[in-house]
Short mmCIF file of C-alpha atoms and ligand atoms in Angstrom, two decimals:
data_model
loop_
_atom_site.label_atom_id
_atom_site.label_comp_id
_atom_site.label_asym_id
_atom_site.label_seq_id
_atom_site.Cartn_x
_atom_site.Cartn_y
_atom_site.Cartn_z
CA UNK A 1 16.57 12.78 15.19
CA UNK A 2 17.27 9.28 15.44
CA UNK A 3 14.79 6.78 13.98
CA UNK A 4 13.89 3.22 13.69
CA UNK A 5 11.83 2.13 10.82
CA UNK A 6 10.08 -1.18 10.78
CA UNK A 7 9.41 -3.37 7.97
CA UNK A 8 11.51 -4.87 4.63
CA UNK A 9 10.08 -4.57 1.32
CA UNK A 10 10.01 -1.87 -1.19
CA UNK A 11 8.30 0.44 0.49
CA UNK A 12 10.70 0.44 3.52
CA UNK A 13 13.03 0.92 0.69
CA UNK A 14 11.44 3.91 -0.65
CA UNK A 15 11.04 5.40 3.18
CA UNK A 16 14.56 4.92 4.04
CA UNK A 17 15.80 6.26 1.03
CA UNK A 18 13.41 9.09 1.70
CA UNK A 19 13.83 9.41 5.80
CA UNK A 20 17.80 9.82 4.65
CA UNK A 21 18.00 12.73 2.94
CA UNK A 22 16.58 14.33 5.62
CA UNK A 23 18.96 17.07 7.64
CA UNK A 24 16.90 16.35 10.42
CA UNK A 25 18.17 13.15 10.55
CA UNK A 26 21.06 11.68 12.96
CA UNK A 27 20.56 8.18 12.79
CA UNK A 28 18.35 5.57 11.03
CA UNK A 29 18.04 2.00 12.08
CA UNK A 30 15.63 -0.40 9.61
CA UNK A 31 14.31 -3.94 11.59
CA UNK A 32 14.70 -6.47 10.09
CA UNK A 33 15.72 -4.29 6.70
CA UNK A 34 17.25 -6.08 3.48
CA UNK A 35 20.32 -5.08 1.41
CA UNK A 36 18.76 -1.78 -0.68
CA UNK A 37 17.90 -0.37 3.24
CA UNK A 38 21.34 -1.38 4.06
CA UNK A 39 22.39 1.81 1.96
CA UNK A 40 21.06 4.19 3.86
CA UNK A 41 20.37 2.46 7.37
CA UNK A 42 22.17 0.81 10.03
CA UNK A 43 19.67 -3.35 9.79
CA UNK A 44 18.81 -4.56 13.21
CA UNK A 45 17.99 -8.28 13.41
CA UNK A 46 15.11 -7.48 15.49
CA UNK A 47 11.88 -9.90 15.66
CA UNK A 48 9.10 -7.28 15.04
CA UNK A 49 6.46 -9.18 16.52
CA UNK A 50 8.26 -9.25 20.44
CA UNK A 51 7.20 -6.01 20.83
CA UNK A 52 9.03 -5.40 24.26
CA UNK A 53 11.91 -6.19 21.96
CA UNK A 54 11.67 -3.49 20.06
CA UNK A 55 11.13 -1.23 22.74
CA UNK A 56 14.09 -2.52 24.10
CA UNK A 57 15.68 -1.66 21.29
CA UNK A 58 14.27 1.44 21.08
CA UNK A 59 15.32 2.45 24.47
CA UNK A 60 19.45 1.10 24.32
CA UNK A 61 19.81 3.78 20.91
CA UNK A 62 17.38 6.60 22.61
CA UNK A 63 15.11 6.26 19.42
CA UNK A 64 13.09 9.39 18.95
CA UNK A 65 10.69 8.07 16.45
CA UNK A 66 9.64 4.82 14.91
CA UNK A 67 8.29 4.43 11.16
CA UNK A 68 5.93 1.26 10.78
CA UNK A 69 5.60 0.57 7.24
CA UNK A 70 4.01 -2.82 6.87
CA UNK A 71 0.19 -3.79 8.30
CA UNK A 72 0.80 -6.79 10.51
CA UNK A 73 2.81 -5.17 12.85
CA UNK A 74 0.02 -1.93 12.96
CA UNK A 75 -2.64 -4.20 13.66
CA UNK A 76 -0.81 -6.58 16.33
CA UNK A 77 -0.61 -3.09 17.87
CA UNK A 78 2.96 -1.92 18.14
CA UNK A 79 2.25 1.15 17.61
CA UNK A 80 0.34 1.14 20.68
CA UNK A 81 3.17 -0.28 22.74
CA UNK A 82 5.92 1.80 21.63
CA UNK A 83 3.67 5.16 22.13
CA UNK A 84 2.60 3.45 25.36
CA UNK A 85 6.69 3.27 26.13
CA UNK A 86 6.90 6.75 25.47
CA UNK A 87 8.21 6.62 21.89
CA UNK A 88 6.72 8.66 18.98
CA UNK A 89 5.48 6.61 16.32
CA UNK A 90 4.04 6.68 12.73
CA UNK A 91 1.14 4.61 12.35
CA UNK A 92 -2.08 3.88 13.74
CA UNK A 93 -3.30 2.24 17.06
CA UNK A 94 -4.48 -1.55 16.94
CA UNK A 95 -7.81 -0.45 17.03
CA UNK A 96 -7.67 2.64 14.52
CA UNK A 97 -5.91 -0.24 12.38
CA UNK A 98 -9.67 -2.00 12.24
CA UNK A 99 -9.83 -0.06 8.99
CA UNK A 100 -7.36 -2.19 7.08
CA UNK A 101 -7.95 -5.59 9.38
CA UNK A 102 -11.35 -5.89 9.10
CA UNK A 103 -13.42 -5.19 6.42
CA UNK A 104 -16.91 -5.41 7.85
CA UNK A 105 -15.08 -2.44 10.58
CA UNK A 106 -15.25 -0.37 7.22
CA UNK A 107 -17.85 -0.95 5.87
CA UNK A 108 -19.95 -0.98 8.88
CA UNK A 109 -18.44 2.82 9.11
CA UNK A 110 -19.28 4.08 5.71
CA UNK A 111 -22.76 3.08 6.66
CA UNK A 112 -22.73 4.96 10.08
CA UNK A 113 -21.35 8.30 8.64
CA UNK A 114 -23.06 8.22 4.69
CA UNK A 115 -19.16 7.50 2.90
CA UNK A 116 -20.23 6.45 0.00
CA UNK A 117 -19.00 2.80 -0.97
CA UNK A 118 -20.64 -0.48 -2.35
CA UNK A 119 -23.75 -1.59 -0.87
CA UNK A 120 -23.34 -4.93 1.63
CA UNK A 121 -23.53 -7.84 4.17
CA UNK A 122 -21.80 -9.42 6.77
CA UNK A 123 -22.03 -13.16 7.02
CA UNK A 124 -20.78 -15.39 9.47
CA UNK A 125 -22.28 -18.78 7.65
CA UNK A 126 -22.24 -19.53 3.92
CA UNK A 127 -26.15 -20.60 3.93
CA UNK A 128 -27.53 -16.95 4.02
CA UNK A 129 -24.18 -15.56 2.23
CA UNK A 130 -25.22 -17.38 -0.47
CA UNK A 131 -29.21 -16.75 -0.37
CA UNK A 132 -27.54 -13.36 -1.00
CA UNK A 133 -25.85 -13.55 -3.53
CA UNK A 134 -28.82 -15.57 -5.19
CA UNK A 135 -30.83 -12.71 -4.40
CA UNK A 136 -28.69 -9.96 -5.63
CA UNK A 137 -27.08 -11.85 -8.91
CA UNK A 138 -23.68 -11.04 -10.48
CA UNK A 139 -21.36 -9.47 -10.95
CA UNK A 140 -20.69 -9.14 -7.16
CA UNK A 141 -17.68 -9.19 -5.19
CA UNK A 142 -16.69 -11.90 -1.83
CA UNK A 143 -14.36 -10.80 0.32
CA UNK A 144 -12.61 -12.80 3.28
CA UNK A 145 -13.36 -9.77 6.25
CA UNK A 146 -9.54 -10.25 7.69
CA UNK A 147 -6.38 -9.73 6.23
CA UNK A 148 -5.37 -12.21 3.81
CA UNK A 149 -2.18 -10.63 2.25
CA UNK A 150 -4.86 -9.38 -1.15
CA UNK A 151 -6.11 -12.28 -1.83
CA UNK A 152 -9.40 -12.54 -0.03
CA UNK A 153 -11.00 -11.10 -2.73
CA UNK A 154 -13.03 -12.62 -5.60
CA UNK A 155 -14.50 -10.10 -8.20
CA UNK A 156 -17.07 -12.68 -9.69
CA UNK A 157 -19.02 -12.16 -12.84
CA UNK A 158 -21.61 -15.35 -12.46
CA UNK A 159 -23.01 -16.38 -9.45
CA UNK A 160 -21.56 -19.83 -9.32
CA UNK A 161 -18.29 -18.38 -8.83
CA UNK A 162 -19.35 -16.48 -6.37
CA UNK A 163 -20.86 -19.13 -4.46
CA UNK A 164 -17.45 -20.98 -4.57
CA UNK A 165 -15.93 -18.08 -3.47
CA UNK A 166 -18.02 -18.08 0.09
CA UNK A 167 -17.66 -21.62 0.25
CA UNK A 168 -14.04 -20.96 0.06
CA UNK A 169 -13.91 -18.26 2.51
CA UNK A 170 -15.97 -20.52 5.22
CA UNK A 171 -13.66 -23.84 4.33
CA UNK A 172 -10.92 -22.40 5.68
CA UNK A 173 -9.17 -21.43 2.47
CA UNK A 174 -7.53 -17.60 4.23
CA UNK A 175 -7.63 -19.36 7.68
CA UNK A 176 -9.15 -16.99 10.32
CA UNK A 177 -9.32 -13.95 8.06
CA UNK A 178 -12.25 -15.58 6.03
CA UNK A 179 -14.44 -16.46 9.29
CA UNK A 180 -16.62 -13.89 8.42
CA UNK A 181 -17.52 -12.86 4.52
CA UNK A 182 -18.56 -9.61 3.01
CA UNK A 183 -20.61 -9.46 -0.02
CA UNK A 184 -20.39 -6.29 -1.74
CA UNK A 185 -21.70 -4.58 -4.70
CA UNK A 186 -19.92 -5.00 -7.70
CA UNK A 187 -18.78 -0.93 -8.01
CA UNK A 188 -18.03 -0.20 -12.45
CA UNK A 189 -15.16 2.52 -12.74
CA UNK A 190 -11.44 3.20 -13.00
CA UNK A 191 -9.56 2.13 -9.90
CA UNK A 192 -7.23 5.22 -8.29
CA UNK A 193 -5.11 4.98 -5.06
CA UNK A 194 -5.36 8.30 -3.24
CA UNK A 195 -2.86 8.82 -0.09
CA UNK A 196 -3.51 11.56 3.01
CA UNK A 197 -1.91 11.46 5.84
CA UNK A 198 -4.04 12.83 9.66
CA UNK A 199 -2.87 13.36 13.10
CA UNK A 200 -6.21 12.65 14.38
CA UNK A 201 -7.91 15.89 13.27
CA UNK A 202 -6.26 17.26 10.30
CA UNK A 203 -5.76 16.30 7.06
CA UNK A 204 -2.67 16.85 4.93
CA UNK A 205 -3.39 15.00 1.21
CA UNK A 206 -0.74 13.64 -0.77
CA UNK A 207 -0.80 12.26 -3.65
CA UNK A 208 -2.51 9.38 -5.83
CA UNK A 209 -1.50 6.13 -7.52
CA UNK A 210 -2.68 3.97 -10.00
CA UNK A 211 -1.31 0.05 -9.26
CA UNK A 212 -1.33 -2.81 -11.02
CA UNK A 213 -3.09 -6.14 -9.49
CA UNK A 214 -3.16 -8.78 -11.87
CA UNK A 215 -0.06 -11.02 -12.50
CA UNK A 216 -0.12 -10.60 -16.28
CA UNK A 217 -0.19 -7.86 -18.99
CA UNK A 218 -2.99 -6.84 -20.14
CA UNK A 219 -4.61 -7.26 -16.49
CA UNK A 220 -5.00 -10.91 -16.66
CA UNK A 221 -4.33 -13.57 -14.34
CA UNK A 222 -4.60 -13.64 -11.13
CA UNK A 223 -4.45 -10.88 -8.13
CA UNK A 224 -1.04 -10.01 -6.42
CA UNK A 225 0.57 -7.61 -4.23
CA UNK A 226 0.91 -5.23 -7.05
CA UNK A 227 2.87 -5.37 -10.19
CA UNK A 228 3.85 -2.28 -10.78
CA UNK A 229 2.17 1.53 -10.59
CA UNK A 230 2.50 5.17 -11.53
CA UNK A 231 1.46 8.67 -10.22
CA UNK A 232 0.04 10.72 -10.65
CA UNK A 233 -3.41 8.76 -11.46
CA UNK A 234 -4.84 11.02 -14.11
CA UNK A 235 -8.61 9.96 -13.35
CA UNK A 236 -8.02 11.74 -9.99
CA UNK A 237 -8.43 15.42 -11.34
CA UNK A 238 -8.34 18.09 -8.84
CA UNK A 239 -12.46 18.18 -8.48
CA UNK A 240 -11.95 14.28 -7.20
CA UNK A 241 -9.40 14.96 -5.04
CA UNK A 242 -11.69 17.43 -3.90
CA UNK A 243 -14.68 15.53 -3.42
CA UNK A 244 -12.66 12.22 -2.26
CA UNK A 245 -11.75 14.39 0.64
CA UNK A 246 -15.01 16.06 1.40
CA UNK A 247 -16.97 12.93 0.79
CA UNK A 248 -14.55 9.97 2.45
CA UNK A 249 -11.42 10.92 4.30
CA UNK A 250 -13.15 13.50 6.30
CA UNK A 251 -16.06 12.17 7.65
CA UNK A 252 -13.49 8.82 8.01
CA UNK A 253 -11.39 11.08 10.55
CA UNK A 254 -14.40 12.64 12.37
CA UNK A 255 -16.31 9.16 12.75
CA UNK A 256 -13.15 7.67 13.78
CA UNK A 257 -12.91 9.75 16.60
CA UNK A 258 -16.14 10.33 17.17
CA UNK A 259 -16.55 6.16 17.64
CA UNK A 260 -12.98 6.67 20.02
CA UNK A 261 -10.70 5.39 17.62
CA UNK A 262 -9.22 8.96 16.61
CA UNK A 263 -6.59 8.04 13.64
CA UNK A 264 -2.95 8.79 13.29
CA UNK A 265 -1.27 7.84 10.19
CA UNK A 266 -1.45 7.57 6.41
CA UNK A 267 -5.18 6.60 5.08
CA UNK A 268 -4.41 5.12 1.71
CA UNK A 269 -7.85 4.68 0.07
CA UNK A 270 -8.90 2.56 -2.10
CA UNK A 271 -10.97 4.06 -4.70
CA UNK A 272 -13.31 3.10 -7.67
CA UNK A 273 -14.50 6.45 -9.80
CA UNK A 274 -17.96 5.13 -10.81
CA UNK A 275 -20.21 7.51 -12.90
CA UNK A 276 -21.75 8.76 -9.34
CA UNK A 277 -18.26 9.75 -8.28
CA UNK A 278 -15.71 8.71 -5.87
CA UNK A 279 -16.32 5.23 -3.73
CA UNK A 280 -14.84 3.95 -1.03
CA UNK A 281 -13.59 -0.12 -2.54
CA UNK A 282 -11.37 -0.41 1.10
CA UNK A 283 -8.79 1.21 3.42
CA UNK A 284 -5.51 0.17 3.98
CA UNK A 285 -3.76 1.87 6.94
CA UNK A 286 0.25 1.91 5.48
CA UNK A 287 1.84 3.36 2.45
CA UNK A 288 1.15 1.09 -0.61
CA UNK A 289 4.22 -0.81 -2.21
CA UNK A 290 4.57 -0.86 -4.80
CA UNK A 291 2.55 2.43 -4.75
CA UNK A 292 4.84 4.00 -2.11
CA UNK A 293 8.42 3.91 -4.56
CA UNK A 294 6.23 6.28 -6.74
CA UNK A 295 5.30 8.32 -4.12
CA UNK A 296 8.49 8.72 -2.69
CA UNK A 297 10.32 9.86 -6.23
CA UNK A 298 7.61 12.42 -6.73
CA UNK A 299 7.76 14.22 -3.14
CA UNK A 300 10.11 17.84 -3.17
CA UNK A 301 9.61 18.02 0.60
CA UNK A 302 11.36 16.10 3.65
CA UNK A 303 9.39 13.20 4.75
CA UNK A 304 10.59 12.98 7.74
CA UNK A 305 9.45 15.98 9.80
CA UNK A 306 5.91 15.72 7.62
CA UNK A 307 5.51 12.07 9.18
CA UNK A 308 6.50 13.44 12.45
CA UNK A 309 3.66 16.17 12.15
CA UNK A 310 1.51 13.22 11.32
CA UNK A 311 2.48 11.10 14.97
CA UNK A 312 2.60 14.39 16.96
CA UNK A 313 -0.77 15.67 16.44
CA UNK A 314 0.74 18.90 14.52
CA UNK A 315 -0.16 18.24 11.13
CA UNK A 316 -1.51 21.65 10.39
CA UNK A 317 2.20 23.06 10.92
CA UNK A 318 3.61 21.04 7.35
CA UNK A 319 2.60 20.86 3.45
CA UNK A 320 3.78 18.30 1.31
CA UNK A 321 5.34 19.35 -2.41
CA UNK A 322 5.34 17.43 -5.42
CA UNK A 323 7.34 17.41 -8.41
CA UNK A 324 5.06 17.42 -11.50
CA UNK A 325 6.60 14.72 -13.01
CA UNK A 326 4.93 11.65 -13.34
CA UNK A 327 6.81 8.25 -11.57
CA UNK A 328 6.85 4.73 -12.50
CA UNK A 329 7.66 1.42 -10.87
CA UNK A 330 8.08 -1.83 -12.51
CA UNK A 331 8.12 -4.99 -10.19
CA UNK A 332 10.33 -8.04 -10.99
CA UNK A 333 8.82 -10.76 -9.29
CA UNK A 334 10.00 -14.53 -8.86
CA UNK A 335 8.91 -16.42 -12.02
CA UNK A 336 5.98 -18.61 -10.59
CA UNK A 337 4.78 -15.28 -8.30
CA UNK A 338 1.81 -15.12 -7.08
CA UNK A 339 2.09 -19.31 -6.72
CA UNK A 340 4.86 -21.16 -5.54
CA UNK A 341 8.36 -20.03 -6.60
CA UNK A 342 12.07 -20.81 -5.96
CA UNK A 343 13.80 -19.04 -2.77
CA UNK A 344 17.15 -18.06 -3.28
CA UNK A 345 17.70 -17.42 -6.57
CA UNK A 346 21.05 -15.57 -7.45
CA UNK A 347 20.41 -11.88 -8.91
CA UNK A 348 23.71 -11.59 -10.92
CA UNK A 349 23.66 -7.80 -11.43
CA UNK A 350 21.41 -4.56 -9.80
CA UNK A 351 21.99 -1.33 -12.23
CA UNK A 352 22.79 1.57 -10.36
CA UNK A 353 20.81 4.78 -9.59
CA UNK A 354 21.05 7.82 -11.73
CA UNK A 355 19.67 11.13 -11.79
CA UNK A 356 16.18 9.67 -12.90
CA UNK A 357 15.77 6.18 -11.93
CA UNK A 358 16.31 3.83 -9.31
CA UNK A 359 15.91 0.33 -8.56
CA UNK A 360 14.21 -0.54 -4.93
CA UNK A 361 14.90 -3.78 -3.21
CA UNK A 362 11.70 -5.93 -2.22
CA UNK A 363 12.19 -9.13 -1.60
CA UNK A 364 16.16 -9.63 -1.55
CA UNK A 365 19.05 -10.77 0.95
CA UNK A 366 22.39 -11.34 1.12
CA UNK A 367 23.95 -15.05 1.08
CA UNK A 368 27.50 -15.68 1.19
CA UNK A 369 28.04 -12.02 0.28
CA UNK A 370 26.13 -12.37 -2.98
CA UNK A 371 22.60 -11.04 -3.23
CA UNK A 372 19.70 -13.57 -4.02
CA UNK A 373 15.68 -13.00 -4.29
CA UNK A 374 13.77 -14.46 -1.47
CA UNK A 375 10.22 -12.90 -1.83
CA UNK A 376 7.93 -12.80 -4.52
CA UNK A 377 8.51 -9.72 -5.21
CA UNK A 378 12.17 -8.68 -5.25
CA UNK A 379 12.86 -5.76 -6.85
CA UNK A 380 10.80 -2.47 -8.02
CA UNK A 381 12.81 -0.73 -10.89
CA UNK A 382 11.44 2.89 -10.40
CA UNK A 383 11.96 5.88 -13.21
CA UNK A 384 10.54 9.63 -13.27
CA UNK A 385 10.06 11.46 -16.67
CA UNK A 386 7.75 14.37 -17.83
CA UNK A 387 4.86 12.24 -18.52
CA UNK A 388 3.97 8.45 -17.71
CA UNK A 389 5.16 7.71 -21.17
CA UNK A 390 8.98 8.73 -20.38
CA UNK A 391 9.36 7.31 -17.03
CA UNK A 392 7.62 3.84 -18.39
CA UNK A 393 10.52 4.21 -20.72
CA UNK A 394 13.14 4.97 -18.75
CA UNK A 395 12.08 2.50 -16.34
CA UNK A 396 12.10 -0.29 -18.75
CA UNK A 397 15.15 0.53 -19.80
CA UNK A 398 16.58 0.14 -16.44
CA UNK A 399 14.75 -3.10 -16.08
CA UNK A 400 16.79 -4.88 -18.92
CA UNK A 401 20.00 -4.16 -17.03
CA UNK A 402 19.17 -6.53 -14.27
CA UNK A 403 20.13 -9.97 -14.55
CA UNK A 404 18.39 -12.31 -12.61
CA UNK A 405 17.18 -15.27 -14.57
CA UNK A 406 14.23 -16.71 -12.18
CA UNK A 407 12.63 -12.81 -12.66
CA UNK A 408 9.87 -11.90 -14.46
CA UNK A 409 8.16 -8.66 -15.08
CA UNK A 410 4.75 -7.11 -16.86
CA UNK A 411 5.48 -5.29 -19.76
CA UNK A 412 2.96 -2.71 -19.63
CA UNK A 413 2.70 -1.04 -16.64
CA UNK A 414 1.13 2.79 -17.10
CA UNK A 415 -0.47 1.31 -20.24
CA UNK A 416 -4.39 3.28 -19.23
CA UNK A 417 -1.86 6.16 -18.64
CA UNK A 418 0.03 6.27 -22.02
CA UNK A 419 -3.39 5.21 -23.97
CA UNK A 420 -4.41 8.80 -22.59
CA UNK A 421 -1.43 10.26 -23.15
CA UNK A 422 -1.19 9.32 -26.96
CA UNK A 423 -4.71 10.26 -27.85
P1 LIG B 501 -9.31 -5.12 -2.17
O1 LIG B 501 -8.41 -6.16 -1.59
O2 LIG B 501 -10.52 -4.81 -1.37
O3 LIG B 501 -8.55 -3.92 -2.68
O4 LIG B 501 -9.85 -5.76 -3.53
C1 LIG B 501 -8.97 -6.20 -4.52
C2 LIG B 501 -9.46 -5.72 -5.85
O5 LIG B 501 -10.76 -6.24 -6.10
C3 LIG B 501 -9.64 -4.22 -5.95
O6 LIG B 501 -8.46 -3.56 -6.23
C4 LIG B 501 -10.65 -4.12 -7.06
O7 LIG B 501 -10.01 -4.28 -8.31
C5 LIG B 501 -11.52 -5.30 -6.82
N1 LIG B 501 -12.71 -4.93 -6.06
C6 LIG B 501 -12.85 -4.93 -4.71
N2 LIG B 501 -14.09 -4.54 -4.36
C7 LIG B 501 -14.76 -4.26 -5.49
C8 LIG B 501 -16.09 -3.82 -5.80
N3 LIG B 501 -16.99 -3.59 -4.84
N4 LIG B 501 -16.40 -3.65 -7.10
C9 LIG B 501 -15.52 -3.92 -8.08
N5 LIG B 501 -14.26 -4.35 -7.87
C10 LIG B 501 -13.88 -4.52 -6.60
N1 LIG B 502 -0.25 -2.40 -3.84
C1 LIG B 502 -1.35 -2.61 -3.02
C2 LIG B 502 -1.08 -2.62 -1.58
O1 LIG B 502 -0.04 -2.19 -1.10
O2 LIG B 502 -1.94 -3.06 -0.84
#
């Protein structure tokens, strides 16, 4: 099979390292890539956005299947286009993608089909946003409805932050993606990422996550991408897995095609275990990343014909097997991340993979032949180990043998996880 995978962070790190130990494989091509996917796949300078481009592209190398691994391009529907051209792709339509670009689309689904999930508004104007949050009181939670790369979210405790937050929102602060607000119930629990993959009908889980917002240890300062995560997330016991299914990513799949927006894909839930049970917080229609490099490391079985399955409707034909082990990824991020930060900063030295750890490349590029961090995030330093307590220290360890002086990591990723583990 030859395949094109779209996207350049961590996660497209993780999938191409994944997609090429497949023996299905014959070719992989990453767009636009960075130098970690250069290991394992042929980088095309393509612009991901001209999707008759890609196509193009597609076409010329007789492309079998395209992985999309970021949002954007999901929900400026490329997916559509290529399957549209012909071309089997991972990912779901522009309008299954609703789930991840608008929140009110979710929310306004829960309520249709009984998912359980905060209770809400929709607000288009900050005058009644606020007389509801007045009415309601704090904690509650603001969110911008569009996609606003995690930051359109406040989680406030008083109600004068919250009203700053919609007055935010409404003055433009996440452009277009904060026209409209949603005010939400503040939901009390431990947070869990839970991944299943559907072709439309069926539903094939995988596994679940546990990631790591804030900037700073201890979970303090503020929200980012993700700062590092582990799996398996030990709050999601087999009954919750259970009931997550029964209770969200089923009656997601039936609504969705019941409304005519059948979903193909991976469903990566959100999820807050309150003392009720499992609730819906959002939906995000792509692997995670950094929740993705764990994923990856833990998974026994080929990806690649499993994410076929998952574009070709056959779903029910593949199972997924885990190691037992638990994964960790620490992210180095550019010191001033999630503000501004210095591009270009020279990373003097990447340790090399061994049996148990492995460092993914994020945000990273190649200038003048020597490699230099470009994103905020830049690379995910990823370990295994029997428990979350080995790989954190394995992956540590492998984190101290990079040098790259404008980095910065947390020093305590897992830390709910080896709490647990040492009582
Ligand atoms: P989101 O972008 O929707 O994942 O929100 C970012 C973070 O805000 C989540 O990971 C949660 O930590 C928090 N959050 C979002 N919604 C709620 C809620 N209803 N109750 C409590 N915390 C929330
Ligand atoms: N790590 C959170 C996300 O990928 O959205």
């Amino acid at each position: 099979m030859k395949v094109l995978l779209i996207g350049s962070g961590g996660r497209e790190h993780a999938l191409a390292w994944k997609i090429a130990q497949s023996p299905l494989l014959d070719a992989l091509y990453a767009a636009p890539g960075n130098p970690g996917i250069a290991d394992h796949a042929t980088l095309v300078a393509l612009n991901v956005e001209d999707h008759a481009a890609v196509i193009a592209f597609a076409k010329e190398k007789a492309i079998d299947f395209v992985v999309i691994g970021p949002e954007a391009p999901l929900v400026a529907g490329l997916a559509d286009d290529l399957r549209a051209a012909g071309i089997a792709t991972f990912g779901p339509s522009k309008a299954a993608a609703q789930l991840e670009g608008s929140k009110g689309f979710t929310k306004d689904l829960c309520a249709r089909y009984d998912i359980p999930t905060g209770a809400y508004q929709r607000f288009k104007t900050a005058e009644p946003a606020r007389d509801y949050v007045r009415a309601q009181g704090a904690p509650i939670v603001i969110k911008a409805d569009g996609l606003a790369a995690g930051k359109g979210v406040t989680v406030a405790m008083t109600e004068a932050e919250a009203l700053a937050a919609i007055d935010e929102c409404f003055d433009g602060a996440f452009g277009t993606a904060g026209a409209e607000v949603v005010v939400e119930a503040f939901l009390d629990g431990e947070e869990a990422s839970f991944f299943c993959l559907s072709d439309g009908k069926t539903a094939l889980a995988l596994a679940t996550a546990q990631d790591h917002k804030r900037v700073g240890d201890g979970d303090t300062g503020p929200n980012t991408g993700g700062m590092g995560a582990y799996s398996p997330a030990p709050v999601m016991t087999p009954a919750m897995v259970e009931r997550t299914m029964k209770e969200i990513i089923e009656p997601t799949i039936s609504g969705m095609a019941k409304d005519g927006n059948p979903f193909s894909g991976v469903f990566f839930a959100g999820l807050m275990i309150t003392a009720k049970g499992p609730e819906l917080i959002e939906y995000n229609v792509r692997f995670g990343d950094p929740e993705c490099q764990v994923l990856m490391m833990r998974l026994k079985s080929d990806l690649l014909p499993i994410l076929y399955a998952t574009a070709t409707g056959t779903l029910d034909k593949v199972q997924a097997e885990w190691r037992d082990d638990a994964a960790l990824t620490v992210v180095l991020a550019s010191k001033g991340y999630p503000g501004a930060y210095d591009k270009n900063t020279p990373i003097a030295h990447v340790p090399e993979a061994s049996a148990e750890a492995k460092v993914f490349h994020a945000g990273t590029a190649l200038k003048d032949g020597k490699l230099v961090a470009t994103g905020g995030r830049v690379l995910n330093v990823t370990a295994f180990g029997k428990d979350v307590t080995e790989a954190q220290a394995r992956a540590y360890a492998l984190t101290d043998r990079v040098e790259w002086e404008n980095g910065f990591c947390r020093r305590d990723i897992g830390w709910q996880a080896v709490a647990r583990e040492k009582a």
